[in-house]
Amino acid sequence: MTGSVVSPVLVGRDDEIAVLRAAYERSRAGRPSTFLVGGEAGIGKSRLVATAMGELPGDPLVLSGGCLELGSEGAPYVPFVAVLRDLVRRLGRDRVAALLPPGGTALGDLLPDLGPAPARYGPARLLEEMLTLLARAAEARPVVVLVEDLHWADASSRELFAYLARNLTGAAVLLLGTVRTGELAARHPNSRMLAELGRGGAVSRIDLGPLERRHVTALLAAVDGRPPDPARSVRVYRRSGGNPLFVEALSAAGETPPGDLRTLLLTRVTDLPDLAREALEALAVAGAELDDELVRAVAGGPARELGDALGDLTARELVVARENGYAIRHDLLREAVYDALPPPRRRRMHARYAAALADRAASADPAASATALAQHWTAAGEFERALPAAWRAAGRAGGQNAYDEQLHQLELVLDHWPKVPEPVETIGVDRTVVLESAATAAFNAGRSAAGVAYGTAALDEVDPAVEPERAARLLGLRGRLQSRIDGGGRDDLRRAVALAPPEASQDLRARLLSALAFVEFMALDLDDCQGHAAQALDIADRIGDDALRAPALLVLGALHGTRGDLDSAADAFAEARRAADAAGDAHTFLTTFQWESTFLSDSGRYEEAVELARTGESAAERLGQARSRGSMLAHARCVPLLFLGRWDEALRVVDEALALAPPPLYAAFLRLIAADIALRRGQTESAGTLLRQITEFAVHTVGAAEAKSWLTLLRIARALDEDDPDAADHIVGEHLATAPDAWPPQETARLAVLGARAQRARRAAAPRNRRVQAETADRLADLARMLGSVRTTTPVIDAVRLTFRALTGSGELPAWDEAAAAWRDLGNRHETAVVLAEAAAVALASNNRPGARSRLREARALAADLGAAPLRSRIDDLAARGRLTAAESGTSDRAFGLTPRELDVLRLVAGGRTNQQIATELFISANTVATHVTRILTKLGAASRTQAAAKARESGLLEGPP
């Protein structure tokens, strides 16, 4: 092969080039933006970006780095190391150092040229320093940062890319990423990250499709250097599918080779001289850019001949020469060459490369090469050498707060452990240490299930009688991990505190006490919780350690909030937030926002709760914890939104949080919000699906008292909506018989009101049944005692008490009006409407028609505005039964809120038609008919089709033309 196989020009991408150059101009003007360029392999993503960024005005700094397919899981911040190196090369070390904080930079862990990194730093510091560095560099000239192959990004790199995308404000920086579509499963974390960035509006996308036929013709002309043969252009277009890399390969290979694109690419390698092919294979095995010395170490051969071979590969446009070495031109070609290597030869070349890296690391930074050494010694089957390299790489990743990568390396150590004759002597620690390190890394990475498995395996190898402190530490770790999964872990933590000997480190004892207090609070074991939190704080104050003070203050703040002392709670949360921020404890820092917002909501300060939770969500996103803590803060924001009646807004927050695939407990809390709103709106099918999902979670989960209590309340509310007060009372009775004191105060109070409504409905359904009257009296007495046991006093619980008193008292209107006023003052529109409707029923019973009219008018207006169809239907039914006209009651029509289509269906139901007959007559599906019938029954408050037809005739709904 002699001529060029690469087009000297980019064809068919003028619009995309214009979009990227416009984005650069916006960023140059201080409006930074992020673009992802996506498309299948070979479609021209890198070529597009290189062309668009060529010859830009303003002399920008174009900094680039690429993610690696081989070993990407174990090497943190791979592309950003290249970006930093590029920046130092362009500006010089001294100029870059002047842009960084004095006294040490976390970025020194990525590039030692920048100086030593601090011994310890928080997870967010490295992210913030990279953001600040790019922003300060952009003060002198625009900056473009290009990260290639994001589909292979390691966890730390994708977190840093997302952090930059969200936080580059006001800086003249354009952030670009290329991503190969079709490579990742939907649940892959990189796929989730890309989807999350797109949803949040932080990132714009350019998706490259195949070239059109005219563009293929132009590409062939550019490659061949002569006008194309039309018939050949058609053949190449059909064979290539418009993929530019395939077009170029077909142009060189003569259009006829069999197989797929990789096979076609390999035809360009078959005629290579031996040394050139070996050099190409060396580059494929390395999976990275290599200089002449490393190529020679892996491929072998005399220096001069190898230089000629590399020159030949460059001339054939199989390899590109860059400033620091050589790289294969396209990943698809590298993958094809690598896959074609016979396994024995592949292992030998990995071993040669690892040996060359080890020699070089001996005179440089051995830890920096540990990840690559672990990867290549593993691929070579040299496990005795891979084991210590992986152990060193794990330590380095942990020091960089790159916990996903640390866990990957520790898993590699555990995998190699049985393959090495003397593993303890090889790395200097026993297997229990590795397991504990893996459990800790999993805790820090948010992979709780894996952490529990490693913690359990470590505990199996420890004798508590011989090593009580070690056993206590492992039990405490496993308990904290289990708490994150399902709210459990209390038994492990209690054992840990009991095991920790008096002479154990005060640091360990304080951590165990705080963790136990946290879990006890979640389980509502408040008395023990108070004591353990106070002990932890006492130790922390004596030591003067903010890292120990923060979690203890968090729990004490929550205890103040539970008692309704919001001022003391706010002070404790503020101090916990300050201490956690100073200590770099992101989990406690974010939890203060969540819990304080929850207590504000429980006290009826809904708007304040919404804003505080929103602030916490922004902090979670900034700290890279949008999926974990961010999802619980999303729930904390949704609760007051639910009570304020801002249901559409709440559902948007739920959908966005669930799209991040949060842990099961957090997902259950979010679905509870969606199910509650669905019930209030009469969306029975959606509510049923959600309740089944939550119930399935609850059945298999230990702990999670708050989630289970809300689920129980929804089951009761659903039974009442379905006019089944006996079923509602059965659920109330189950709780009273098993765990009357196990719920949070607010949920306990809500249960009392729902239980009272169930008794009221039971009495109304059987007014002369003495047994029912006696049962309901007993149940109401139990509910009154339960409500009386709630020690918390807040405006919300006060409103609940007033509602309970109205439901169970003498039934005088002032009591109802007082309850309605309490809910109205809180801004809880749905509960206000419910109580007003109940008050209207009382007014009608005493023949106070004007009082009924005024209360129904307000109630219906609220229900209609909320879209609370079941409540509105009950209000309309009450107006009809009370013979209040539409005008008098404030209702907008005589149709119970039925749509024209539902009236059509109702007429046919009343005529005795089946769902299939109705579907045929109205030209809709039987499933749609079933949905309409369900809604009709709900709006009419009917239990059956027959009852609905009777009510329709009685109300005159069937009169008039269809």
Short mmCIF file of N, CA, C and O in Angstrom, two decimals, residues 580-622:
data_model
loop_
_atom_site.label_atom_id
_atom_site.label_comp_id
_atom_site.label_asym_id
_atom_site.label_seq_id
_atom_site.Cartn_x
_atom_site.Cartn_y
_atom_site.Cartn_z
N ALA A 580 -18.20 19.05 60.10
CA ALA A 580 -18.09 18.07 59.01
C ALA A 580 -17.37 18.66 57.81
O ALA A 580 -16.55 18.00 57.17
N ASP A 581 -17.66 19.93 57.51
CA ASP A 581 -17.00 20.59 56.39
C ASP A 581 -15.51 20.70 56.66
O ASP A 581 -14.67 20.45 55.78
N ALA A 582 -15.15 21.07 57.88
CA ALA A 582 -13.74 21.21 58.24
C ALA A 582 -13.01 19.87 58.18
O ALA A 582 -11.84 19.80 57.82
N ALA A 583 -13.73 18.80 58.53
CA ALA A 583 -13.11 17.47 58.57
C ALA A 583 -13.18 16.74 57.23
O ALA A 583 -12.63 15.65 57.09
N GLY A 584 -13.87 17.33 56.25
CA GLY A 584 -14.02 16.65 54.97
C GLY A 584 -14.97 15.48 55.03
O GLY A 584 -14.88 14.54 54.22
N ASP A 585 -15.91 15.50 55.98
CA ASP A 585 -16.89 14.43 56.14
C ASP A 585 -18.14 14.78 55.34
O ASP A 585 -19.09 15.36 55.85
N ALA A 586 -18.14 14.40 54.05
CA ALA A 586 -19.24 14.78 53.16
C ALA A 586 -20.55 14.13 53.58
O ALA A 586 -21.63 14.74 53.46
N HIS A 587 -20.50 12.90 54.08
CA HIS A 587 -21.73 12.19 54.44
C HIS A 587 -22.47 12.93 55.55
O HIS A 587 -23.68 13.19 55.44
N THR A 588 -21.76 13.27 56.62
CA THR A 588 -22.40 13.99 57.73
C THR A 588 -22.81 15.39 57.29
O THR A 588 -23.91 15.86 57.63
N PHE A 589 -21.95 16.06 56.55
CA PHE A 589 -22.25 17.41 56.06
C PHE A 589 -23.58 17.43 55.32
O PHE A 589 -24.45 18.27 55.58
N LEU A 590 -23.78 16.49 54.39
CA LEU A 590 -25.01 16.47 53.60
C LEU A 590 -26.21 16.00 54.42
O LEU A 590 -27.33 16.46 54.19
N THR A 591 -25.97 15.10 55.36
CA THR A 591 -27.08 14.62 56.18
C THR A 591 -27.66 15.73 57.05
O THR A 591 -28.86 15.73 57.35
N THR A 592 -26.84 16.71 57.43
CA THR A 592 -27.40 17.82 58.22
C THR A 592 -28.47 18.57 57.43
O THR A 592 -29.49 18.97 57.99
N PHE A 593 -28.26 18.75 56.13
CA PHE A 593 -29.27 19.40 55.30
C PHE A 593 -30.54 18.56 55.25
O PHE A 593 -31.66 19.07 55.36
N GLN A 594 -30.35 17.26 55.07
CA GLN A 594 -31.50 16.36 54.94
C GLN A 594 -32.34 16.36 56.20
O GLN A 594 -33.57 16.53 56.16
N TRP A 595 -31.69 16.16 57.34
CA TRP A 595 -32.45 16.03 58.59
C TRP A 595 -33.05 17.36 59.02
O TRP A 595 -34.19 17.41 59.47
N GLU A 596 -32.31 18.44 58.88
CA GLU A 596 -32.87 19.73 59.28
C GLU A 596 -34.08 20.08 58.40
O GLU A 596 -35.09 20.58 58.89
N SER A 597 -33.97 19.80 57.10
CA SER A 597 -35.11 20.04 56.21
C SER A 597 -36.31 19.21 56.64
O SER A 597 -37.46 19.69 56.62
N THR A 598 -36.06 17.97 57.03
CA THR A 598 -37.15 17.10 57.47
C THR A 598 -37.85 17.66 58.70
O THR A 598 -39.09 17.67 58.77
N PHE A 599 -37.08 18.16 59.65
CA PHE A 599 -37.71 18.71 60.86
C PHE A 599 -38.45 20.00 60.57
O PHE A 599 -39.50 20.27 61.16
N LEU A 600 -37.94 20.81 59.67
CA LEU A 600 -38.67 22.01 59.26
C LEU A 600 -40.00 21.63 58.63
O LEU A 600 -41.04 22.23 58.90
N SER A 601 -39.97 20.60 57.80
CA SER A 601 -41.21 20.13 57.16
C SER A 601 -42.18 19.57 58.19
O SER A 601 -43.38 19.86 58.16
N ASP A 602 -41.67 18.79 59.13
CA ASP A 602 -42.52 18.23 60.17
C ASP A 602 -43.18 19.32 61.01
O ASP A 602 -44.25 19.11 61.60
N SER A 603 -42.53 20.48 61.07
CA SER A 603 -43.08 21.59 61.85
C SER A 603 -43.94 22.52 61.01
O SER A 603 -44.37 23.57 61.50
N GLY A 604 -44.14 22.17 59.77
CA GLY A 604 -44.99 22.99 58.91
C GLY A 604 -44.30 24.16 58.26
O GLY A 604 -44.95 24.98 57.62
N ARG A 605 -42.98 24.25 58.40
CA ARG A 605 -42.24 25.33 57.75
C ARG A 605 -41.79 24.84 56.38
O ARG A 605 -40.61 24.62 56.10
N TYR A 606 -42.79 24.63 55.54
CA TYR A 606 -42.58 23.91 54.29
C TYR A 606 -41.66 24.65 53.32
O TYR A 606 -40.79 24.05 52.71
N GLU A 607 -41.86 25.93 53.14
CA GLU A 607 -41.05 26.68 52.18
C GLU A 607 -39.58 26.67 52.60
O GLU A 607 -38.67 26.50 51.77
N GLU A 608 -39.33 26.85 53.90
CA GLU A 608 -37.95 26.80 54.39
C GLU A 608 -37.35 25.42 54.15
O GLU A 608 -36.16 25.29 53.78
N ALA A 609 -38.15 24.39 54.37
CA ALA A 609 -37.67 23.02 54.17
C ALA A 609 -37.29 22.78 52.72
O ALA A 609 -36.27 22.15 52.42
N VAL A 610 -38.12 23.26 51.80
CA VAL A 610 -37.83 23.08 50.37
C VAL A 610 -36.50 23.72 50.01
O VAL A 610 -35.65 23.12 49.35
N GLU A 611 -36.29 24.96 50.47
CA GLU A 611 -35.08 25.68 50.09
C GLU A 611 -33.83 25.07 50.72
O GLU A 611 -32.77 24.99 50.08
N LEU A 612 -33.93 24.62 51.98
CA LEU A 612 -32.76 24.01 52.62
C LEU A 612 -32.39 22.70 51.92
O LEU A 612 -31.21 22.41 51.67
N ALA A 613 -33.40 21.90 51.58
CA ALA A 613 -33.12 20.64 50.88
C ALA A 613 -32.51 20.91 49.51
O ALA A 613 -31.60 20.20 49.06
N ARG A 614 -33.02 21.97 48.83
CA ARG A 614 -32.46 22.31 47.53
C ARG A 614 -30.98 22.71 47.66
O ARG A 614 -30.14 22.33 46.84
N THR A 615 -30.65 23.46 48.71
CA THR A 615 -29.26 23.83 48.95
C THR A 615 -28.41 22.57 49.18
O THR A 615 -27.29 22.46 48.67
N GLY A 616 -28.96 21.63 49.95
CA GLY A 616 -28.24 20.38 50.18
C GLY A 616 -28.03 19.58 48.91
O GLY A 616 -26.97 18.98 48.70
N GLU A 617 -29.06 19.56 48.04
CA GLU A 617 -28.91 18.85 46.76
C GLU A 617 -27.78 19.44 45.92
O GLU A 617 -27.01 18.71 45.30
N SER A 618 -27.70 20.77 45.90
CA SER A 618 -26.62 21.41 45.14
C SER A 618 -25.26 21.03 45.72
O SER A 618 -24.30 20.78 44.98
N ALA A 619 -25.18 20.97 47.05
CA ALA A 619 -23.92 20.58 47.70
C ALA A 619 -23.59 19.12 47.37
O ALA A 619 -22.43 18.78 47.11
N ALA A 620 -24.60 18.25 47.35
CA ALA A 620 -24.37 16.84 47.02
C ALA A 620 -23.84 16.69 45.60
O ALA A 620 -22.95 15.89 45.33
N GLU A 621 -24.40 17.47 44.70
CA GLU A 621 -23.93 17.43 43.31
C GLU A 621 -22.50 17.92 43.22
O GLU A 621 -21.66 17.33 42.53
N ARG A 622 -22.19 19.00 43.95
CA ARG A 622 -20.83 19.54 43.94
C ARG A 622 -19.84 18.53 44.50
O ARG A 622 -18.70 18.42 44.01
#
